[in-house]
XYZ file of C-alpha atoms in Angstrom:
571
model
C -19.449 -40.779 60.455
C -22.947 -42.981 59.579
C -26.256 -40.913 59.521
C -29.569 -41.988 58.132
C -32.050 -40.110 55.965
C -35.345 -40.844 55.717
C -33.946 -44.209 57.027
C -31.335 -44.595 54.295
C -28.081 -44.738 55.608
C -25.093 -42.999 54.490
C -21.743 -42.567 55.358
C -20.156 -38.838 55.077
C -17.339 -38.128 53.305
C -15.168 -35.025 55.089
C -16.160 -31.362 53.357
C -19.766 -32.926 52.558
C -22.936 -31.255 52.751
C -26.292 -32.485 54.008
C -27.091 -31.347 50.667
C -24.543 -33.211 49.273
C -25.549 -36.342 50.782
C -29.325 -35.557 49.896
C -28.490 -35.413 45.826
C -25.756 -38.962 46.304
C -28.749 -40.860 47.403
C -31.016 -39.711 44.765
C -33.941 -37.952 47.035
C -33.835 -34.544 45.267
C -36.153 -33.517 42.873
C -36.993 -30.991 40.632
C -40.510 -30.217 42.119
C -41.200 -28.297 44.898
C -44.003 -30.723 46.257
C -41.043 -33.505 46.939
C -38.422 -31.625 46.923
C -36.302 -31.277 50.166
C -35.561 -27.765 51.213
C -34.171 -28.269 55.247
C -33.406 -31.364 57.305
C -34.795 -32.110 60.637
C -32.108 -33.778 63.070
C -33.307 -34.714 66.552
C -36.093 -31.711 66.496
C -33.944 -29.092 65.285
C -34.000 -27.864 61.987
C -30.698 -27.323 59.673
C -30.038 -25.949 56.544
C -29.176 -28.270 54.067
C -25.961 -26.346 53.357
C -24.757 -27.637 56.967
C -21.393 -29.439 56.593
C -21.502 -32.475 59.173
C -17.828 -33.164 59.203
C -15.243 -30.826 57.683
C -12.175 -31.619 56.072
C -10.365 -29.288 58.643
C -11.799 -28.074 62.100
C -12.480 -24.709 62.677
C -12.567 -23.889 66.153
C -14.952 -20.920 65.768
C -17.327 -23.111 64.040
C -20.127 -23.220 66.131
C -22.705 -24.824 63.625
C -20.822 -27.862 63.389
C -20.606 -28.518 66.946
C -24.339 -27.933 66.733
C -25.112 -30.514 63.923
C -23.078 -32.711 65.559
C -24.194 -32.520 69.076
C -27.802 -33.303 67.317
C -26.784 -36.085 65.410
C -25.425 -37.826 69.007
C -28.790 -36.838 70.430
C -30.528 -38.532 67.220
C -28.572 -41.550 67.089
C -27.669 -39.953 63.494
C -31.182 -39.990 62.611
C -32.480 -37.337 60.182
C -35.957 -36.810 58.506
C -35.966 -34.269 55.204
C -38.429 -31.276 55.647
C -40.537 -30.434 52.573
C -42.546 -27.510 51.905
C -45.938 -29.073 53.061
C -44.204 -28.716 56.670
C -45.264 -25.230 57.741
C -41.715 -24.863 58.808
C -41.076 -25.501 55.150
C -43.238 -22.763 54.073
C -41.749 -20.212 55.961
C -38.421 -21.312 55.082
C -39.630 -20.876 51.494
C -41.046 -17.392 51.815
C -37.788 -15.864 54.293
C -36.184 -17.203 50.980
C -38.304 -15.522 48.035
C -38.207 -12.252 50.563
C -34.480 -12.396 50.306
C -34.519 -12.897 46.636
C -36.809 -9.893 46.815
C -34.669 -7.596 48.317
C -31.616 -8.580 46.691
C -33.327 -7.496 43.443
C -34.500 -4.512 44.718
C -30.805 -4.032 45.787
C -29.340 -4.225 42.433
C -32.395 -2.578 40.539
C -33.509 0.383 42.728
C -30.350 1.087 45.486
C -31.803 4.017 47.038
C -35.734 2.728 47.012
C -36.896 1.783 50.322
C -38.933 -1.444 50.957
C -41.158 -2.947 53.692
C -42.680 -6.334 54.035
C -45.376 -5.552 55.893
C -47.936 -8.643 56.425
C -49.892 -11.308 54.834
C -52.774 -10.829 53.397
C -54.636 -14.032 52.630
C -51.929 -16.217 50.649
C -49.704 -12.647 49.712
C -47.237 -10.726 51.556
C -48.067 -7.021 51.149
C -44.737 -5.080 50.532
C -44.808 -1.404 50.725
C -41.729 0.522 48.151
C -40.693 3.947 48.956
C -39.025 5.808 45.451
C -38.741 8.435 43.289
C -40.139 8.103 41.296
C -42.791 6.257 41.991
C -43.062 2.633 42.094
C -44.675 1.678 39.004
C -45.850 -1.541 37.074
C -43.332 -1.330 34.320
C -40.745 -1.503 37.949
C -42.523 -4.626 38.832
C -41.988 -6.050 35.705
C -38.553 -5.209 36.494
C -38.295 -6.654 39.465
C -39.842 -10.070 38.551
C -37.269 -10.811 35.785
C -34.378 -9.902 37.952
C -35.746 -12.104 40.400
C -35.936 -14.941 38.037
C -32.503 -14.127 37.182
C -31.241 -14.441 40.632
C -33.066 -18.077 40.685
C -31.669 -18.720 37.479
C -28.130 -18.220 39.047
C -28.530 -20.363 41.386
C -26.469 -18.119 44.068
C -25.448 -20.713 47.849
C -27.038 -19.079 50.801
C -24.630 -19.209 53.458
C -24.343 -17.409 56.704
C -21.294 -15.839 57.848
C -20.643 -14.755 61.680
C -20.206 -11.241 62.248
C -18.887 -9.877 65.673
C -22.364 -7.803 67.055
C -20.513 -4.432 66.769
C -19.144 -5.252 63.112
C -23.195 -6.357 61.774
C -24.106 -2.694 63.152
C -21.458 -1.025 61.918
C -22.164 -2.495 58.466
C -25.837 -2.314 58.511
C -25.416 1.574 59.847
C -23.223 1.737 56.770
C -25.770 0.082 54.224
C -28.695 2.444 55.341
C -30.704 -0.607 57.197
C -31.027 1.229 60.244
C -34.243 -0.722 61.361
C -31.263 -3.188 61.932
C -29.219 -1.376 63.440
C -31.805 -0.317 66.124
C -33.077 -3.972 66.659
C -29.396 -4.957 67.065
C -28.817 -2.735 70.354
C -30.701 -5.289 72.179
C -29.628 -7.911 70.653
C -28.463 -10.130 73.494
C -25.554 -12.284 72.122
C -21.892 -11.009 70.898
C -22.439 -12.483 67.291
C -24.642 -11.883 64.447
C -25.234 -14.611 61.223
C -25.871 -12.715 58.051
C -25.978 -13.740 54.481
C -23.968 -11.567 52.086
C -24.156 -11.091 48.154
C -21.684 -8.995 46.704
C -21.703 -6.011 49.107
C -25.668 -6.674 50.145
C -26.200 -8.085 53.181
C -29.399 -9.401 55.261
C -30.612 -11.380 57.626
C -33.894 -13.626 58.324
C -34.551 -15.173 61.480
C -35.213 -18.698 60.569
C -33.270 -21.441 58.546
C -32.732 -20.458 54.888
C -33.270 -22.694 51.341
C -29.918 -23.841 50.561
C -29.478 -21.469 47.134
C -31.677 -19.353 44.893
C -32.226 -21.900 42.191
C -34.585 -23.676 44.689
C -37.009 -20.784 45.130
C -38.343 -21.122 41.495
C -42.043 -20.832 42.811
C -43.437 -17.338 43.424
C -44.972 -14.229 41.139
C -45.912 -10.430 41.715
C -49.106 -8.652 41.403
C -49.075 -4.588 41.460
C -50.536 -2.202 44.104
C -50.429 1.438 44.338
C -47.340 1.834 46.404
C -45.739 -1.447 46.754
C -46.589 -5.204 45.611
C -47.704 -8.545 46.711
C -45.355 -11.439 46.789
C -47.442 -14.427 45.939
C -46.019 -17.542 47.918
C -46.678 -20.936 46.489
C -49.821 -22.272 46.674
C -50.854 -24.830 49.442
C -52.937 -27.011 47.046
C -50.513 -27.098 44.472
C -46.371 -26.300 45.760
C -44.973 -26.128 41.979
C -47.460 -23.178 40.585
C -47.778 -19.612 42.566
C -50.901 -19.095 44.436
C -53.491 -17.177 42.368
C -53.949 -13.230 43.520
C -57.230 -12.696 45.559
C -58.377 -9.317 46.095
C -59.369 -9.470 49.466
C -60.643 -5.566 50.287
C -62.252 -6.637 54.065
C -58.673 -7.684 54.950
C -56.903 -4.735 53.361
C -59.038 -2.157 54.963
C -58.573 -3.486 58.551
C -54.921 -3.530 57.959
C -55.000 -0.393 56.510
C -56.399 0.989 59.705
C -53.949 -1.005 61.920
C -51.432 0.916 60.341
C -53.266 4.024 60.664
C -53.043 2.963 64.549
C -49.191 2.144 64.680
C -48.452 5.618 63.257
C -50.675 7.076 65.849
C -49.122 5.580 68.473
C -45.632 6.254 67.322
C -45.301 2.137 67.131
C -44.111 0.085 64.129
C -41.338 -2.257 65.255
C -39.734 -3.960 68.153
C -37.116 -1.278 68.198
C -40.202 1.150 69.153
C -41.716 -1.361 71.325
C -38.297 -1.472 73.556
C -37.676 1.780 73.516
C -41.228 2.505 75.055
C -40.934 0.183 77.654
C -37.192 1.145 78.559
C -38.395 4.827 78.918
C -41.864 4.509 80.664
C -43.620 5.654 77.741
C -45.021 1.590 77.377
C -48.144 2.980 79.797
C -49.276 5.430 77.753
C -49.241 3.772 74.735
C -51.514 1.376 76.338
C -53.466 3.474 77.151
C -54.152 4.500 73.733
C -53.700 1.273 72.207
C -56.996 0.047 74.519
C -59.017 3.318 73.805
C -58.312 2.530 70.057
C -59.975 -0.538 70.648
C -62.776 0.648 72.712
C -63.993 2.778 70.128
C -63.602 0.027 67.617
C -65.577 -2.031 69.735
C -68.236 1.197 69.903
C -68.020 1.821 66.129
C -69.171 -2.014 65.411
C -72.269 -1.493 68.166
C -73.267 1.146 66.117
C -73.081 -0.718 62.621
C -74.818 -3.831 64.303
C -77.911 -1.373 65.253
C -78.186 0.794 62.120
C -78.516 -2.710 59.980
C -81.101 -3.504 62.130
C -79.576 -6.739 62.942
C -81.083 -8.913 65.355
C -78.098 -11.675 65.770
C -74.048 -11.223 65.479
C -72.572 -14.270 64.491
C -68.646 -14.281 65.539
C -66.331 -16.380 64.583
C -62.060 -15.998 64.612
C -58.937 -18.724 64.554
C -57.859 -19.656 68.217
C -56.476 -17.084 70.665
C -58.025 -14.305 69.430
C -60.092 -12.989 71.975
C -63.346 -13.946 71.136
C -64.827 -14.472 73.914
C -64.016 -11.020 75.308
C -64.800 -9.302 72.164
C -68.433 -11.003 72.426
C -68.745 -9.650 75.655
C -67.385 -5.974 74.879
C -69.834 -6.100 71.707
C -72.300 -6.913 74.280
C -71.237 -3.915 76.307
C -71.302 -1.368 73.495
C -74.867 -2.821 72.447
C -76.347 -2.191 75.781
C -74.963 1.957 75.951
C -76.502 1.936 72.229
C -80.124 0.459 74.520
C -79.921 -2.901 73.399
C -80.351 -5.834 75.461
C -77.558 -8.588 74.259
C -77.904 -12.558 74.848
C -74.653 -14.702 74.485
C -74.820 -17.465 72.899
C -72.346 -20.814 71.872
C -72.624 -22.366 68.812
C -70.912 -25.139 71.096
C -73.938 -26.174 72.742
C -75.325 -27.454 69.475
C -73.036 -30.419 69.138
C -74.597 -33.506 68.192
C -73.413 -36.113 71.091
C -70.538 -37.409 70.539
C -72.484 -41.234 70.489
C -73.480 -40.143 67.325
C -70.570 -39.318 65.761
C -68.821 -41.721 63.000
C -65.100 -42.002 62.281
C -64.348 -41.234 58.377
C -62.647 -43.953 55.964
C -59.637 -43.258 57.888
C -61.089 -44.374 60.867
C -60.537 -40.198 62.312
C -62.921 -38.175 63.524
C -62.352 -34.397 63.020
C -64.341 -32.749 65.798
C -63.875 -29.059 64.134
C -66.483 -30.365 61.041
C -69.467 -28.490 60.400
C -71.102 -31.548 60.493
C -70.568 -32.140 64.587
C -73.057 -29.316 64.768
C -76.187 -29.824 64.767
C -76.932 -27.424 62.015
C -80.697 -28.485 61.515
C -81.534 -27.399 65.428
C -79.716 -24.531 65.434
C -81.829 -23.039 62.592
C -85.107 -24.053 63.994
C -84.059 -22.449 67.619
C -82.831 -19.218 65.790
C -85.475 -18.562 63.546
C -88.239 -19.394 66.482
C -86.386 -16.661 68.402
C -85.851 -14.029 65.447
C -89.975 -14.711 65.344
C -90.297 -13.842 68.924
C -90.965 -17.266 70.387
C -89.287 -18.578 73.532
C -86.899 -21.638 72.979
C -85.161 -23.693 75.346
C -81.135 -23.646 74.519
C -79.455 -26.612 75.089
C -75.808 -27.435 76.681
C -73.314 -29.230 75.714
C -71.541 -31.131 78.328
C -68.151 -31.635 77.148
C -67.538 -34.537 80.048
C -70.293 -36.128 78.816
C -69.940 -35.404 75.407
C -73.739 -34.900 75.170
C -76.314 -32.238 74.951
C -78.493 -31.590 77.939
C -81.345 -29.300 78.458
C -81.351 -27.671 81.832
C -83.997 -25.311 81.624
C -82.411 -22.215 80.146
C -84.909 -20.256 78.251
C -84.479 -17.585 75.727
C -87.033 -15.105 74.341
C -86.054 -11.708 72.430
C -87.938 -8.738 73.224
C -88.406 -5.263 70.699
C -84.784 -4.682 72.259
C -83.122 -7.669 72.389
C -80.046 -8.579 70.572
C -78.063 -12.361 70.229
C -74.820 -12.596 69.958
C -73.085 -15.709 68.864
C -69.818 -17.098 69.059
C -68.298 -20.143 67.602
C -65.949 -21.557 65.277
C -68.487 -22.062 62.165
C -70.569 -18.529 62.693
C -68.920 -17.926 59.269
C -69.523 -20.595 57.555
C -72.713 -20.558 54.435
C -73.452 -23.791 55.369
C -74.614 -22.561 59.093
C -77.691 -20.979 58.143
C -80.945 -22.339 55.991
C -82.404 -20.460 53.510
C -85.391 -20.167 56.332
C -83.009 -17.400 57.995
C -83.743 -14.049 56.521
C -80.142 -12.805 56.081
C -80.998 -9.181 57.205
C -81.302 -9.839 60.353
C -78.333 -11.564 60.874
C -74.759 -9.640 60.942
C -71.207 -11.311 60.744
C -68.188 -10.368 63.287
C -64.942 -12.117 62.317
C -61.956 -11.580 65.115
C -58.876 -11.940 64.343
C -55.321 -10.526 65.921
C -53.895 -9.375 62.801
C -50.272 -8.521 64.179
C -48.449 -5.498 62.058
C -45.631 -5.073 64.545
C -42.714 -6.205 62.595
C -39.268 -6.944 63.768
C -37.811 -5.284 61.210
C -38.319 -3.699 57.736
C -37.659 -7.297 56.158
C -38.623 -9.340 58.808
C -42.334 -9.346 59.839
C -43.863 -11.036 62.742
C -46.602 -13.480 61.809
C -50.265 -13.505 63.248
C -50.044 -17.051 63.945
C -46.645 -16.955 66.283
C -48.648 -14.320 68.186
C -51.867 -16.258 68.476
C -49.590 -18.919 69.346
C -48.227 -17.338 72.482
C -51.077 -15.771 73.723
C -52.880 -19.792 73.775
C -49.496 -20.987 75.427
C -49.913 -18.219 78.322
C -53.855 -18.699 78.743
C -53.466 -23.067 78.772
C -50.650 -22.999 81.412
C -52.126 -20.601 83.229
C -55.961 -21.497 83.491
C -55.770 -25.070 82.302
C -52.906 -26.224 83.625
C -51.437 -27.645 79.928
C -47.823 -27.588 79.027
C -45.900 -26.004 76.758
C -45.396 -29.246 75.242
C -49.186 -29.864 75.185
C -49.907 -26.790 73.458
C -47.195 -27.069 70.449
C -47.801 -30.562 69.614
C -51.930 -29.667 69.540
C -51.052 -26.665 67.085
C -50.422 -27.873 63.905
C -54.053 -29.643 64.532
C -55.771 -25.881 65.177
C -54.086 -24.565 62.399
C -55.372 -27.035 59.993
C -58.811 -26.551 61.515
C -58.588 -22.798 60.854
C -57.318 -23.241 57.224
C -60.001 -25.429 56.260
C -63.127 -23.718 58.605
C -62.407 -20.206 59.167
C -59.765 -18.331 56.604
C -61.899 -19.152 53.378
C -65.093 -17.116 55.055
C -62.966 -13.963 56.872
C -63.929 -12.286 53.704
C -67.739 -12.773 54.038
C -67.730 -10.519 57.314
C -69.879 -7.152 57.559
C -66.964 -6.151 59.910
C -63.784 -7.475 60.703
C -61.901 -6.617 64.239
C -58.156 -6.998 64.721
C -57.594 -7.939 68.017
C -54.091 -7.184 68.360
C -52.160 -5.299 70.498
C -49.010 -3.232 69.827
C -47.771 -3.794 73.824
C -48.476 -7.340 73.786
C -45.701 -8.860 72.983
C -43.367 -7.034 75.881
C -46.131 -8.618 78.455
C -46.898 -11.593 76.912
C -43.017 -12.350 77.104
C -43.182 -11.794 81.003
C -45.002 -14.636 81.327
C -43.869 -17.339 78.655
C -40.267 -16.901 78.754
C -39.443 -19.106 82.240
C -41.780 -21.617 80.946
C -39.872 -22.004 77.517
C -36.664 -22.037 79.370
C -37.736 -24.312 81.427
C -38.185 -27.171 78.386
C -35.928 -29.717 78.450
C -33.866 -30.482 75.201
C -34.780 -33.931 74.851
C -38.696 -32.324 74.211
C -40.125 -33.280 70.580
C -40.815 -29.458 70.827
C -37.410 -28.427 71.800
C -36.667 -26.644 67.717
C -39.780 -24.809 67.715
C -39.089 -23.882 71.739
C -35.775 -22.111 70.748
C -37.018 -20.104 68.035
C -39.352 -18.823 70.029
C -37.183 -17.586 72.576
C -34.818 -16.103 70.056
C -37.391 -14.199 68.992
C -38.058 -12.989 72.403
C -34.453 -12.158 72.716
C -35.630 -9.321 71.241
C -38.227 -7.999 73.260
C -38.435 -6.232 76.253
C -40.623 -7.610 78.889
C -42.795 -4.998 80.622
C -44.069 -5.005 84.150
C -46.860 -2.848 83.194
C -49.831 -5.514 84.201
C -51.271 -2.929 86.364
C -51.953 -0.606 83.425
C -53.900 -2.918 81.522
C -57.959 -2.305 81.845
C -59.737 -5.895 83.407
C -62.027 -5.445 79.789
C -58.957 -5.757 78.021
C -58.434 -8.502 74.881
C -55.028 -9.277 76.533
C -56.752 -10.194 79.758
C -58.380 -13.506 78.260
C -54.620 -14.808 78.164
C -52.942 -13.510 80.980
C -55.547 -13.562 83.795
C -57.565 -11.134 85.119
C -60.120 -10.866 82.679
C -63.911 -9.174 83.934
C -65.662 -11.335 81.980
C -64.762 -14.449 83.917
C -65.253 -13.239 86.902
């Protein structure tokens, strides 16, 4: 057998690894910035501890019928992935999270730990003992991590029959596992064993230990952060940021999930299997409600006179302007939406960079200088004429829609930059100006080692709302994504912190409805799609989740309702 790397071709030998095969044509390395940590083979992704051709066939080897099938589909093409890839990343972090727990494991057997979520560039991790978690533990912990990297121990899965995994998760005390597992759809279970510790992380693996080199710890009252490796920089740790905004909205999230008796999929399931799904959103959307009434109230005792909101995609901006708006006018206020939108420059003006690109999310496609001299007219009580941005056009029109703020009046405004220092002039008077940033900050996990990342849920809420009220493919969406993400990272993450008030937009429920509408379409993807990797992950996540018929239940005001249809707001 003949595959190619990277376009260098190589013949494998029986019994060889794709790791193997990596190190014989000389395109490891020792730093994690070049260093290859997974392969891609016609869109799927594969461990590099995948064995291509074995010496004898196994007939219950279903991983190298995969690899195989893929390399046929490729034409035995293969590209390396590296941890610049976000795919990389979060093979890198299920990694150092194993590493984690294995430690853990062999330091503390009878503590109980929790990764929870990120928090900026950290995963918070919550550790139940006695006694208490200290920082002479974490100390602890770190050097038997190091020791595990050190070791260099292979990570490779073995198949369990579905009643044997629960059976020896029941046995090992993981019985978040052991719930998830009951609706598990599929006869078999991968796990990766050390000694008599086993786990399991839903996502490709690093092939051993000794390549997870790059991480560090920082102390917390309860628990720890795990510092990933930092984006700038892939060979040093990122730096710990206290981010206390962030921590207190989480904080409260979890304040929320205890509430509503819902911390896992396992809960989630159960809810919806026993009816119990309505009630909980019922709570779930008053909890929001008087969020939404709690930040009305802020906004008027700072005597504010704009809100400036801003929030990565799919996070229900739009709707939380408009339930801001709502909350505002019971409080006697008179709101006035506004888009940052409608002050880009035309897009006549605009010049491609040395690249010849044009990145549409700059600051600098806004016309910043107008903006200012419109907002500070109006904070002075003058009438202004707002312009609109024709998006067909790609110019900015005025059509006669005036503005003027009375004693009562309020703005609110939403757009991608409303963050941003460089959005407002020194002319501004700060006081009267207060900062929303929205985010849907999922703490839902699938397990206590497994968490579910914002972004995947961000990700299928915009999937749901562009086939269903723009028409756009699943395909569409994914291969626009990385693009959005890279917008966010670079125009929205490094200000969250500056907010007067953050708002998770998130919804325990969402998930089980959410499902009910994305799951035929991912089916439906053919396996020839450039997207067809990230496709199946996603619905092997879902494999998990209940779908709920429950769309009835949900208000029209609703967050969820921006995605799904039905929303007031649009009406």
């Amino acid at each position: 057998m003949q595959i190619h790397i990277n376009g260098i071709s190589a013949d494998v030998s029986a019994g060889e690894s794709l790791l193997d095969i990596v190190r014989r044509l000389g395109l490891d390395t020792d730093s994690l910035k070049t260093r290859p940590i997974a392969a891609d083979i016609a869109g799927e992704v594969f461990t590099l501890n995948y064995i291509p051709m074995r010496e004898k066939e196994q007939g219950d080897n279903p991983t190298t019928f995969r690899m195989r099938k893929a390399i046929r589909k490729g034409g035995g093409e293969g590209t390396l992935i590296r941890y610049e890839e976000s795919r990389g990343r979060a093979i890198y972090e299920r990694t150092i999270i194993y590493i984690f727990f294995l430690a853990m494991r062999e330091l503390y057997p009878a503590a109980h730990a929790k990764v929870n979520y990120a928090v900026g560039p950290s995963l918070d991790i919550s550790v139940e003992m006695e006694p208490q978690f200290t920082p002479d533990d974490l100390e602890a912990v770190r050097a038997k991590m190091r020791s595990i990297v050190e070791a260099d121990y292979p990570l490779i899965r073995r198949r369990l029959d579905i009643d044997e995994a629960i059976q020896l998760f029941g046995q090992d005390g993981q019985e978040d596992k052991v719930r998830l597992l009951k609706w598990r759809q599929f006869t078999y279970f991968d796990v990766y064993m050390h000694g008599d510790y086993a786990d399991y992380f839903y996502g490709e693996m690093l092939p051993s230990t000794g390549y997870a080199k790059v991480f560090d710890l920082q102390y917390r009252p309860g628990g720890l952060f795990l510092l990933r490796p930092s984006v700038a920089d892939a060979d040093v740790a990122t730096r710990y940021v206290y981010m206390p905004n962030l921590s207190k909205v989480f904080a409260r999230s979890d304040k929320w999930a205890d509430l509503m008796h819902c911390r896992c999929v396992a809960d989630l399931n159960d809810m919806v299997e026993n009816g119990s799904v309505r009630e909980l959103i019922r709570v779930n959307e008053a909890l929001h409600e008087r969020r939404f009434s709690e930040i009305a109230t802020e906004i008027v005792n700072r005597g504010a006179r704009a809100v400036l909101i801003a929030g990565p995609s799919s996070s229900g901006k739009t709707t939380s302007a408009n339930r801001v708006a709502t909350q505002l006018r019971v409080l006697g206020k008179t709101p006035i939406l506004l888009s940052l939108d409608d002050y880009y420059i035309d897009r006549k003006f605009v010049k491609p960079d040395e690249n010849g690109e044009i990145d549409y999310e700059h600051i600098n496609m806004i016309d910043v200088e107008q903006f200012n001299v419109d907002l500070e007219a109006l904070l002075s009580g003058e009438r202004v004429e707002i312009p609109h941005f024709d998006f067909k056009t790609g110019s900015r029109q005025m059509l006669g829609h005036f503005v003027e703020l009375s004693d009562d009046a309020m703005l609110i405004i939403e757009g991608l930059h409303g963050l941003n220092p460089q959005l407002l002039t020194p002319r501004i008077d700060k006081k009267l100006i207060f900062k929303l940033y929205v985010s849907a900050l999922t703490t839902l996990n699938l397990d206590d080692h497994n968490r579910i990342p914002s972004t995947d849920v961000r990700l299928l809420r915009r999937m749901v709302r562009d086939y269903e009220t723009r028409g756009a493919t699943i395909e569409r969406t994914l291969g626009m994504w990385d693009s959005v993400k890279r917008g966010e990272q670079r125009w929205i993450f490094p200000y969250q912190e500056s907010a007067d008030e953050i708002m998770n937009t998130s919804l325990v429920y969402e998930l089980a409805v959410l499902k009910k509408h994305i799951y035929p379409l991912l089916k439906a993807v053919e396996s020839d799609s450039p997207c067809y990797d990230e496709v199946i992950n996603t619905i092997k996540f879902l494999n998990y989740i209940s779908d709920a018929a429950v769309e009835d239940e949900i208000p029209p005001t609703s967050i969820l309702r921006e995605f799904v249809g039905g929303n007031a707001f649009y009406r």
